[in-house]
Amino acid sequence: MDLECASQETVKQGLLARGWPPIKGFSKHVKTKVLEFFSLLIKLGLDDPRRVVHSLKAGLALTLVSLFYYYQPLYKSFGVSAMWAVITVVVVFEFSVGATLGKGVNRGLATLLAGGLAVGAHQLANLSGRIGEPIVLGIFVFLQAAVSTFVRFCPQIKARYDYGLLIFILTFSLISISGFRDDEVLELVHKRLLTVLIGGSTCVIISVLVFPVWAGQDLHNLIASNMEKLGIFLEGFGDEYFKMPEDGESEEDRPFLQGYKSVLDSKTIEDALANFARWEPRHGRFQFRHPWKQYLKIGALTRKCASRIESLNGHLYADIQAKREIRSKIQETCTTISMESGKALKELSMAIKTMVKPFAADIHIENSKSSVKNLDTLLKSGLWDDETDLLEVVPVATVASLLIDVVTCTAEIAESVNELATMLKFEVVEPTVSPEKPETGQPKIGIS
């Protein structure tokens, strides 16, 4: 008997020994994931503290409209329709003032228009009798849903009014269908419209008055920051390309050369910010009808320049490199082009940030154009003999061609920034430096 009990105890201990490690490992894995999640949340807050403020603002707005349920006199006035105010806050409140205002206006106007048309449709349906009423209402619901859905395919409408059309379809359908069973259609429309306006107004007021986040300001800063990133790359490219590569060296060792990559994918963000900024009232240095399209034009040219820089970056640590003696023949000219273009882009970035006309950028662009002329002359004069391997020449010629394209792109960006400066009447501050004369004494000419 004792032997049997001892055997059973041994079996239990064996099962526990086999089962405990997986449980322990699983709990450790869950703990690690939870810690990683909270670390991510902390990083999100530190990267942009406005996210924390926005979360608190959303909580405040939702708490305020919830009073329509908690406070008895308000609840008696609106009843269960007060829930529309809560729903409106949840779906309308956005990070920026422009996004919140755009959604609020879309929802308010769509609710008003759809409510009015639904009441009219209900009255017309009543004239057709009890049998014909559901048929007429069904036809109206079908027509408005079909037409509104088709209109949403229009790019101009979809960009600014897509949410409004969705609310229009929803409101018209709900009121039309509900009105068939409920004779108090006007009261239903009145309560829904009023609660939506209360919820939307709460969102807009809190968004504007409590630590506002302006989409226009974000777009302004983003465009300037993107140009600065390209300038930083170009200023460091010449020294990086023409120096002797070290063993084991990679692009990860040069983080200042990687900033331009975020510019390549900035179109979606720029388009969204520009769309939100159009809804915003005048604030700071930004007027109501600010030329946001010009910012998008500058952003497109900046991405065009970034695509050339992406190609240049591919030549920094390419497997096939030209010999040092071949590269040295154009080193000075290419370094000057890269450096002057980088300085020009940084000056253009600073001009946008400070809203001052970019006179200094024009100086650097002229210097880079002069160097391009010198580089073109060098390439045509024949820098290598017939015995030079063509595969060693191609990378150098490609880099030279890309740098020439970069100068052209920089000049186009400068032209667009000057157009923006004229539209907004940037402050005029005379430059404190004068253009440097080309070392070869050749006249400065533009790039065709």
Short mmCIF file of C-alpha atoms in Angstrom, two decimals:
data_model
loop_
_atom_site.label_atom_id
_atom_site.label_comp_id
_atom_site.label_asym_id
_atom_site.label_seq_id
_atom_site.Cartn_x
_atom_site.Cartn_y
_atom_site.Cartn_z
CA MET A 1 0.00 0.00 0.00
CA ASP A 2 2.79 2.39 0.95
CA LEU A 3 4.62 1.43 -2.21
CA GLU A 4 1.51 2.21 -4.33
CA CYS A 5 1.06 5.62 -2.66
CA ALA A 6 4.71 6.44 -3.22
CA SER A 7 4.34 5.47 -6.87
CA GLN A 8 1.31 7.75 -7.32
CA GLU A 9 3.14 10.63 -5.63
CA THR A 10 6.08 10.14 -7.97
CA VAL A 11 3.76 10.24 -10.97
CA LYS A 12 2.16 13.51 -9.75
CA GLN A 13 5.54 15.11 -9.22
CA GLY A 14 6.58 14.03 -12.70
CA LEU A 15 3.48 15.57 -14.26
CA LEU A 16 4.05 18.82 -12.37
CA ALA A 17 7.68 18.86 -13.41
CA ARG A 18 6.72 18.45 -17.06
CA GLY A 19 3.83 20.95 -16.94
CA TRP A 20 5.43 23.79 -14.98
CA PRO A 21 8.14 24.90 -17.50
CA PRO A 22 5.63 25.62 -20.32
CA ILE A 23 3.40 27.57 -17.92
CA LYS A 24 6.38 29.51 -16.62
CA GLY A 25 7.58 30.21 -20.15
CA PHE A 26 4.12 31.40 -21.23
CA SER A 27 3.78 33.75 -18.26
CA LYS A 28 7.23 35.16 -18.98
CA HIS A 29 6.26 35.71 -22.63
CA VAL A 30 3.05 37.52 -21.63
CA LYS A 31 4.99 39.71 -19.19
CA THR A 32 7.49 40.62 -21.90
CA LYS A 33 4.72 41.55 -24.36
CA VAL A 34 2.95 43.69 -21.76
CA LEU A 35 6.17 45.55 -20.95
CA GLU A 36 6.84 46.08 -24.66
CA PHE A 37 3.33 47.46 -25.12
CA PHE A 38 3.69 49.97 -22.29
CA SER A 39 7.14 50.93 -23.56
CA LEU A 40 5.56 51.65 -26.95
CA LEU A 41 2.89 53.82 -25.32
CA ILE A 42 5.54 55.80 -23.43
CA LYS A 43 7.54 56.26 -26.63
CA LEU A 44 4.44 57.52 -28.49
CA GLY A 45 3.84 60.10 -25.79
CA LEU A 46 7.47 61.23 -25.69
CA ASP A 47 7.72 61.48 -29.50
CA ASP A 48 4.76 63.87 -29.63
CA PRO A 49 3.31 65.05 -26.28
CA ARG A 50 0.35 66.49 -28.20
CA ARG A 51 -1.00 62.93 -28.44
CA VAL A 52 -1.37 62.81 -24.68
CA VAL A 53 -3.12 66.19 -24.67
CA HIS A 54 -5.44 65.07 -27.48
CA SER A 55 -6.43 61.98 -25.52
CA LEU A 56 -7.33 64.12 -22.51
CA LYS A 57 -9.31 66.50 -24.73
CA ALA A 58 -11.27 63.61 -26.20
CA GLY A 59 -12.08 62.35 -22.71
CA LEU A 60 -13.22 65.83 -21.67
CA ALA A 61 -15.52 66.22 -24.70
CA LEU A 62 -17.09 62.82 -24.17
CA THR A 63 -17.64 63.53 -20.47
CA LEU A 64 -19.38 66.83 -21.21
CA VAL A 65 -21.87 65.38 -23.70
CA SER A 66 -22.51 62.44 -21.37
CA LEU A 67 -24.22 64.94 -19.02
CA PHE A 68 -27.24 64.72 -21.32
CA TYR A 69 -27.70 61.22 -19.94
CA TYR A 70 -26.58 61.83 -16.37
CA TYR A 71 -28.43 65.12 -15.73
CA GLN A 72 -32.15 64.41 -15.45
CA PRO A 73 -33.53 67.75 -16.81
CA LEU A 74 -31.41 67.38 -19.95
CA TYR A 75 -32.37 63.74 -20.34
CA LYS A 76 -36.08 64.65 -20.14
CA SER A 77 -35.60 67.07 -23.03
CA PHE A 78 -33.79 64.70 -25.37
CA GLY A 79 -34.40 61.18 -24.07
CA VAL A 80 -32.50 58.41 -25.80
CA SER A 81 -31.74 60.81 -28.68
CA ALA A 82 -28.98 62.23 -26.45
CA MET A 83 -26.93 59.19 -27.50
CA TRP A 84 -26.43 60.87 -30.89
CA ALA A 85 -24.41 63.60 -29.16
CA VAL A 86 -22.15 60.95 -27.63
CA ILE A 87 -21.77 59.14 -30.97
CA THR A 88 -21.00 62.44 -32.70
CA VAL A 89 -18.13 63.18 -30.30
CA VAL A 90 -16.68 59.70 -30.77
CA VAL A 91 -16.64 59.89 -34.58
CA VAL A 92 -15.98 63.64 -35.10
CA PHE A 93 -13.23 64.46 -32.60
CA GLU A 94 -9.88 64.31 -34.44
CA PHE A 95 -6.27 65.20 -33.72
CA SER A 96 -6.18 68.55 -35.52
CA VAL A 97 -8.58 71.48 -35.60
CA GLY A 98 -9.02 71.18 -39.37
CA ALA A 99 -9.89 67.48 -39.26
CA THR A 100 -12.37 68.03 -36.41
CA LEU A 101 -13.95 71.07 -38.04
CA GLY A 102 -14.20 69.31 -41.41
CA LYS A 103 -15.93 66.28 -39.93
CA GLY A 104 -18.18 68.45 -37.76
CA VAL A 105 -19.34 70.61 -40.67
CA ASN A 106 -19.83 67.54 -42.87
CA ARG A 107 -21.90 65.78 -40.23
CA GLY A 108 -23.97 68.86 -39.35
CA LEU A 109 -24.82 69.86 -42.92
CA ALA A 110 -25.44 66.27 -44.00
CA THR A 111 -27.80 65.69 -41.06
CA LEU A 112 -29.68 68.93 -41.78
CA LEU A 113 -30.03 68.27 -45.50
CA ALA A 114 -30.87 64.58 -45.14
CA GLY A 115 -33.38 65.32 -42.37
CA GLY A 116 -35.17 67.93 -44.46
CA LEU A 117 -35.31 65.69 -47.53
CA ALA A 118 -36.46 62.72 -45.44
CA VAL A 119 -39.34 64.78 -44.03
CA GLY A 120 -40.29 65.83 -47.56
CA ALA A 121 -40.11 62.23 -48.77
CA HIS A 122 -42.26 61.14 -45.83
CA GLN A 123 -44.93 63.75 -46.66
CA LEU A 124 -44.99 62.70 -50.32
CA ALA A 125 -45.23 59.06 -49.34
CA ASN A 126 -48.25 59.83 -47.13
CA LEU A 127 -50.13 61.11 -50.18
CA SER A 128 -49.90 57.70 -51.83
CA GLY A 129 -51.90 55.98 -49.11
CA ARG A 130 -51.02 53.26 -46.64
CA ILE A 131 -50.32 50.68 -49.31
CA GLY A 132 -48.23 52.89 -51.57
CA GLU A 133 -46.32 54.61 -48.75
CA PRO A 134 -43.64 51.90 -48.22
CA ILE A 135 -43.17 51.60 -51.99
CA VAL A 136 -42.60 55.34 -52.42
CA LEU A 137 -40.25 55.44 -49.40
CA GLY A 138 -38.32 52.47 -50.78
CA ILE A 139 -37.90 54.25 -54.12
CA PHE A 140 -36.63 57.42 -52.41
CA VAL A 141 -34.16 55.45 -50.26
CA PHE A 142 -32.90 53.58 -53.32
CA LEU A 143 -32.45 56.73 -55.40
CA GLN A 144 -30.63 58.77 -52.75
CA ALA A 145 -28.36 55.85 -51.80
CA ALA A 146 -27.48 55.10 -55.42
CA VAL A 147 -26.86 58.74 -56.39
CA SER A 148 -24.90 59.58 -53.23
CA THR A 149 -22.75 56.47 -53.53
CA PHE A 150 -21.95 57.25 -57.17
CA VAL A 151 -21.05 60.87 -56.33
CA ARG A 152 -18.53 59.59 -53.77
CA PHE A 153 -16.39 58.31 -56.65
CA CYS A 154 -15.66 61.90 -57.71
CA PRO A 155 -12.08 62.64 -56.46
CA GLN A 156 -12.82 66.27 -55.52
CA ILE A 157 -15.93 65.27 -53.57
CA LYS A 158 -14.29 62.26 -51.91
CA ALA A 159 -11.35 64.35 -50.67
CA ARG A 160 -13.45 66.79 -48.63
CA TYR A 161 -17.05 65.57 -48.41
CA ASP A 162 -16.91 61.78 -48.36
CA TYR A 163 -17.81 61.61 -44.67
CA GLY A 164 -20.71 64.00 -45.23
CA LEU A 165 -22.12 61.80 -47.97
CA LEU A 166 -21.94 58.75 -45.71
CA ILE A 167 -23.85 60.60 -42.98
CA PHE A 168 -26.37 61.83 -45.56
CA ILE A 169 -27.09 58.26 -46.69
CA LEU A 170 -27.34 57.03 -43.11
CA THR A 171 -29.55 59.87 -41.83
CA PHE A 172 -31.95 59.86 -44.77
CA SER A 173 -32.38 56.10 -44.57
CA LEU A 174 -32.87 56.03 -40.80
CA ILE A 175 -35.41 58.85 -40.73
CA SER A 176 -37.30 57.56 -43.76
CA ILE A 177 -37.55 54.03 -42.40
CA SER A 178 -38.28 55.14 -38.81
CA GLY A 179 -40.93 57.59 -40.01
CA PHE A 180 -42.94 54.73 -41.50
CA ARG A 181 -43.65 53.37 -37.99
CA ASP A 182 -43.44 56.67 -36.08
CA ASP A 183 -45.73 59.60 -36.93
CA GLU A 184 -43.56 62.11 -35.04
CA VAL A 185 -41.08 62.51 -37.87
CA LEU A 186 -40.46 66.21 -37.28
CA GLU A 187 -39.67 65.62 -33.62
CA LEU A 188 -37.31 62.80 -34.56
CA VAL A 189 -35.47 65.03 -37.04
CA HIS A 190 -35.37 67.93 -34.60
CA LYS A 191 -33.84 65.89 -31.77
CA ARG A 192 -31.31 64.17 -34.01
CA LEU A 193 -30.20 67.44 -35.61
CA LEU A 194 -29.96 69.24 -32.26
CA THR A 195 -27.95 66.49 -30.55
CA VAL A 196 -25.59 66.22 -33.54
CA LEU A 197 -25.01 69.98 -33.45
CA ILE A 198 -24.38 69.85 -29.69
CA GLY A 199 -21.86 67.02 -30.06
CA GLY A 200 -20.13 68.63 -33.04
CA SER A 201 -19.98 72.05 -31.38
CA THR A 202 -18.47 70.53 -28.24
CA CYS A 203 -15.73 68.90 -30.32
CA VAL A 204 -14.94 72.07 -32.27
CA ILE A 205 -14.90 74.34 -29.21
CA ILE A 206 -12.58 72.06 -27.22
CA SER A 207 -10.36 71.44 -30.25
CA VAL A 208 -9.94 75.18 -30.92
CA LEU A 209 -9.71 76.52 -27.38
CA VAL A 210 -7.79 73.80 -25.53
CA PHE A 211 -4.20 73.46 -26.81
CA PRO A 212 -5.20 73.51 -30.51
CA VAL A 213 -3.29 71.46 -33.06
CA TRP A 214 -3.33 73.16 -36.46
CA ALA A 215 -2.98 70.97 -39.54
CA GLY A 216 -1.76 73.99 -41.53
CA GLN A 217 1.10 74.54 -39.10
CA ASP A 218 2.03 70.85 -39.30
CA LEU A 219 2.05 70.96 -43.11
CA HIS A 220 4.15 74.13 -43.08
CA ASN A 221 6.70 72.52 -40.75
CA LEU A 222 6.68 69.22 -42.65
CA ILE A 223 7.51 70.85 -46.00
CA ALA A 224 10.36 72.83 -44.43
CA SER A 225 11.67 69.78 -42.56
CA ASN A 226 11.68 67.61 -45.70
CA MET A 227 13.82 70.13 -47.58
CA GLU A 228 16.21 70.35 -44.66
CA LYS A 229 16.63 66.55 -44.66
CA LEU A 230 17.61 66.62 -48.33
CA GLY A 231 20.04 69.47 -47.65
CA ILE A 232 21.72 67.53 -44.85
CA PHE A 233 22.24 64.54 -47.15
CA LEU A 234 23.69 66.61 -49.98
CA GLU A 235 26.07 68.48 -47.69
CA GLY A 236 27.55 65.20 -46.51
CA PHE A 237 27.37 63.27 -49.78
CA GLY A 238 30.49 64.68 -51.45
CA ASP A 239 32.84 63.83 -48.59
CA GLU A 240 31.27 60.40 -48.13
CA TYR A 241 31.43 59.42 -51.80
CA PHE A 242 34.95 60.51 -52.60
CA LYS A 243 36.67 59.29 -49.44
CA MET A 244 38.26 55.84 -49.28
CA PRO A 245 35.70 53.28 -48.01
CA GLU A 246 36.58 51.49 -44.79
CA ASP A 247 36.15 47.77 -44.22
CA GLY A 248 32.75 46.84 -42.80
CA GLU A 249 31.39 50.35 -43.25
CA SER A 250 27.70 50.59 -44.19
CA GLU A 251 24.98 53.19 -44.53
CA GLU A 252 23.72 52.39 -41.02
CA ASP A 253 26.96 53.96 -39.73
CA ARG A 254 25.90 57.30 -41.21
CA PRO A 255 22.40 58.07 -39.80
CA PHE A 256 22.50 61.66 -41.11
CA LEU A 257 22.41 60.21 -44.63
CA GLN A 258 19.14 58.32 -44.01
CA GLY A 259 16.79 61.20 -43.14
CA TYR A 260 15.74 61.73 -46.75
CA LYS A 261 13.96 58.35 -46.86
CA SER A 262 10.95 59.65 -44.96
CA VAL A 263 10.50 62.30 -47.69
CA LEU A 264 9.82 59.63 -50.32
CA ASP A 265 6.65 58.49 -48.53
CA SER A 266 5.34 61.89 -47.43
CA LYS A 267 2.71 62.43 -50.15
CA THR A 268 -0.18 60.82 -48.24
CA ILE A 269 0.53 62.85 -45.10
CA GLU A 270 0.91 66.10 -47.06
CA ASP A 271 -2.37 65.58 -48.94
CA ALA A 272 -4.24 64.82 -45.73
CA LEU A 273 -2.81 67.83 -43.89
CA ALA A 274 -3.60 70.14 -46.81
CA ASN A 275 -7.18 68.85 -46.91
CA PHE A 276 -7.61 69.46 -43.17
CA ALA A 277 -5.90 72.86 -43.32
CA ARG A 278 -8.51 74.15 -45.80
CA TRP A 279 -11.16 73.85 -43.08
CA GLU A 280 -9.24 75.82 -40.48
CA PRO A 281 -9.97 79.46 -39.63
CA ARG A 282 -7.27 82.09 -39.67
CA HIS A 283 -4.64 81.43 -37.02
CA GLY A 284 -1.21 82.92 -36.46
CA ARG A 285 0.53 83.56 -39.78
CA PHE A 286 -1.93 81.44 -41.73
CA GLN A 287 -4.93 83.02 -43.42
CA PHE A 288 -8.28 81.35 -44.10
CA ARG A 289 -7.59 80.92 -47.84
CA HIS A 290 -3.91 80.14 -47.43
CA PRO A 291 -2.22 78.82 -50.63
CA TRP A 292 -2.00 75.23 -49.44
CA LYS A 293 -1.84 73.98 -53.04
CA GLN A 294 1.49 75.74 -53.40
CA TYR A 295 2.77 73.76 -50.41
CA LEU A 296 1.71 70.56 -52.18
CA LYS A 297 3.56 71.68 -55.31
CA ILE A 298 6.73 72.27 -53.27
CA GLY A 299 6.25 68.88 -51.60
CA ALA A 300 5.97 67.13 -54.98
CA LEU A 301 9.19 68.78 -56.21
CA THR A 302 10.92 67.84 -52.96
CA ARG A 303 9.98 64.18 -53.45
CA LYS A 304 11.26 64.39 -57.02
CA CYS A 305 14.59 65.59 -55.67
CA ALA A 306 14.51 62.87 -53.00
CA SER A 307 14.19 60.21 -55.71
CA ARG A 308 17.48 61.46 -57.26
CA ILE A 309 19.06 61.42 -53.83
CA GLU A 310 17.87 57.83 -53.36
CA SER A 311 19.83 56.92 -56.49
CA LEU A 312 22.88 58.82 -55.23
CA ASN A 313 22.69 56.95 -51.94
CA GLY A 314 22.79 53.67 -53.84
CA HIS A 315 26.22 54.61 -55.19
CA LEU A 316 27.76 55.30 -51.78
CA TYR A 317 28.27 51.66 -50.85
CA ALA A 318 27.76 49.98 -54.21
CA ASP A 319 29.64 46.76 -54.97
CA ILE A 320 31.14 48.26 -58.14
CA GLN A 321 33.14 51.40 -57.38
CA ALA A 322 35.34 53.49 -59.65
CA LYS A 323 39.02 53.72 -58.86
CA ARG A 324 40.10 56.60 -56.69
CA GLU A 325 42.18 58.21 -59.47
CA ILE A 326 39.10 58.29 -61.73
CA ARG A 327 36.86 59.79 -59.06
CA SER A 328 39.45 62.34 -58.03
CA LYS A 329 39.26 64.02 -61.44
CA ILE A 330 35.73 65.27 -60.74
CA GLN A 331 35.88 65.22 -56.94
CA GLU A 332 36.20 68.96 -56.38
CA THR A 333 33.47 69.93 -58.84
CA CYS A 334 30.98 67.29 -57.66
CA THR A 335 31.65 68.10 -54.02
CA THR A 336 30.96 71.76 -54.72
CA ILE A 337 27.72 70.92 -56.54
CA SER A 338 26.56 68.70 -53.71
CA MET A 339 27.55 71.16 -50.99
CA GLU A 340 26.01 74.21 -52.67
CA SER A 341 22.77 72.37 -53.47
CA GLY A 342 22.54 71.19 -49.87
CA LYS A 343 23.08 74.71 -48.57
CA ALA A 344 20.44 76.03 -50.96
CA LEU A 345 17.86 73.52 -49.76
CA LYS A 346 18.61 74.32 -46.13
CA GLU A 347 18.26 78.03 -46.84
CA LEU A 348 14.94 77.39 -48.58
CA SER A 349 13.81 75.39 -45.57
CA MET A 350 14.77 78.21 -43.23
CA ALA A 351 13.01 80.72 -45.49
CA ILE A 352 9.74 78.80 -45.17
CA LYS A 353 10.12 78.39 -41.41
CA THR A 354 10.80 82.09 -40.83
CA MET A 355 8.72 83.37 -43.79
CA VAL A 356 11.66 85.40 -45.10
CA LYS A 357 12.53 85.64 -48.80
CA PRO A 358 15.32 83.17 -49.65
CA PHE A 359 17.98 85.46 -51.13
CA ALA A 360 20.83 83.34 -49.75
CA ALA A 361 19.43 80.24 -51.47
CA ASP A 362 19.63 81.97 -54.85
CA ILE A 363 23.33 82.58 -54.25
CA HIS A 364 24.03 78.90 -53.59
CA ILE A 365 21.96 77.81 -56.59
CA GLU A 366 23.93 80.11 -58.88
CA ASN A 367 27.17 78.66 -57.52
CA SER A 368 25.94 75.11 -58.11
CA LYS A 369 24.89 75.99 -61.68
CA SER A 370 28.36 77.38 -62.35
CA SER A 371 29.91 74.16 -61.04
CA VAL A 372 27.57 72.14 -63.29
CA LYS A 373 28.92 74.05 -66.27
CA ASN A 374 32.46 73.21 -65.19
CA LEU A 375 31.53 69.55 -64.69
CA ASP A 376 29.97 69.38 -68.13
CA THR A 377 33.16 70.79 -69.63
CA LEU A 378 35.28 68.24 -67.75
CA LEU A 379 33.15 65.31 -68.91
CA LYS A 380 33.32 66.41 -72.54
CA SER A 381 37.09 66.99 -72.42
CA GLY A 382 37.80 63.31 -71.75
CA LEU A 383 39.02 62.49 -68.27
CA TRP A 384 40.17 58.96 -69.02
CA ASP A 385 42.15 57.21 -71.73
CA ASP A 386 41.10 54.43 -74.05
CA GLU A 387 42.54 51.74 -71.76
CA THR A 388 40.18 52.65 -68.89
CA ASP A 389 37.60 49.98 -68.12
CA LEU A 390 34.15 51.25 -69.04
CA LEU A 391 32.58 49.59 -65.99
CA GLU A 392 34.73 51.79 -63.78
CA VAL A 393 33.71 54.94 -65.63
CA VAL A 394 29.94 54.35 -65.64
CA PRO A 395 29.41 54.79 -61.86
CA VAL A 396 31.26 58.13 -61.87
CA ALA A 397 29.36 59.39 -64.89
CA THR A 398 26.08 58.28 -63.32
CA VAL A 399 26.81 60.15 -60.09
CA ALA A 400 27.74 63.27 -62.07
CA SER A 401 24.50 63.04 -64.07
CA LEU A 402 22.43 62.61 -60.90
CA LEU A 403 24.07 65.63 -59.28
CA ILE A 404 23.21 67.71 -62.34
CA ASP A 405 19.58 66.55 -61.98
CA VAL A 406 19.68 67.49 -58.30
CA VAL A 407 20.72 71.04 -59.20
CA THR A 408 17.82 71.26 -61.63
CA CYS A 409 15.39 69.99 -58.99
CA THR A 410 16.79 72.42 -56.43
CA ALA A 411 16.27 75.31 -58.83
CA GLU A 412 12.65 74.22 -59.39
CA ILE A 413 12.07 74.02 -55.64
CA ALA A 414 13.55 77.49 -55.22
CA GLU A 415 11.26 78.86 -57.92
CA SER A 416 8.20 77.41 -56.17
CA VAL A 417 9.32 78.74 -52.80
CA ASN A 418 9.77 82.19 -54.36
CA GLU A 419 6.21 81.94 -55.72
CA LEU A 420 5.00 81.11 -52.22
CA ALA A 421 7.00 84.03 -50.84
CA THR A 422 5.29 86.35 -53.32
CA MET A 423 1.81 85.01 -52.47
CA LEU A 424 2.32 85.40 -48.74
CA LYS A 425 4.49 88.52 -48.95
CA PHE A 426 7.43 87.07 -47.05
CA GLU A 427 9.57 89.52 -45.14
CA VAL A 428 12.43 90.98 -47.17
CA VAL A 429 15.82 90.69 -45.45
CA GLU A 430 18.87 91.51 -47.54
CA PRO A 431 21.54 88.76 -47.55
CA THR A 432 24.72 89.35 -45.56
CA VAL A 433 26.90 87.40 -48.02
CA SER A 434 27.59 87.90 -51.71
CA PRO A 435 27.82 85.29 -54.44
CA GLU A 436 31.18 83.58 -54.78
CA LYS A 437 32.79 83.83 -58.17
CA PRO A 438 33.41 80.61 -60.05
CA GLU A 439 37.00 79.42 -59.73
CA THR A 440 37.39 78.91 -63.47
CA GLY A 441 36.24 82.42 -64.28
CA GLN A 442 33.59 81.05 -66.62
CA PRO A 443 30.28 82.89 -66.74
CA LYS A 444 27.38 81.49 -64.77
CA ILE A 445 24.61 80.13 -66.91
CA GLY A 446 21.39 78.36 -66.17
CA ILE A 447 20.64 74.74 -66.80
CA SER A 448 18.45 74.11 -69.78
#
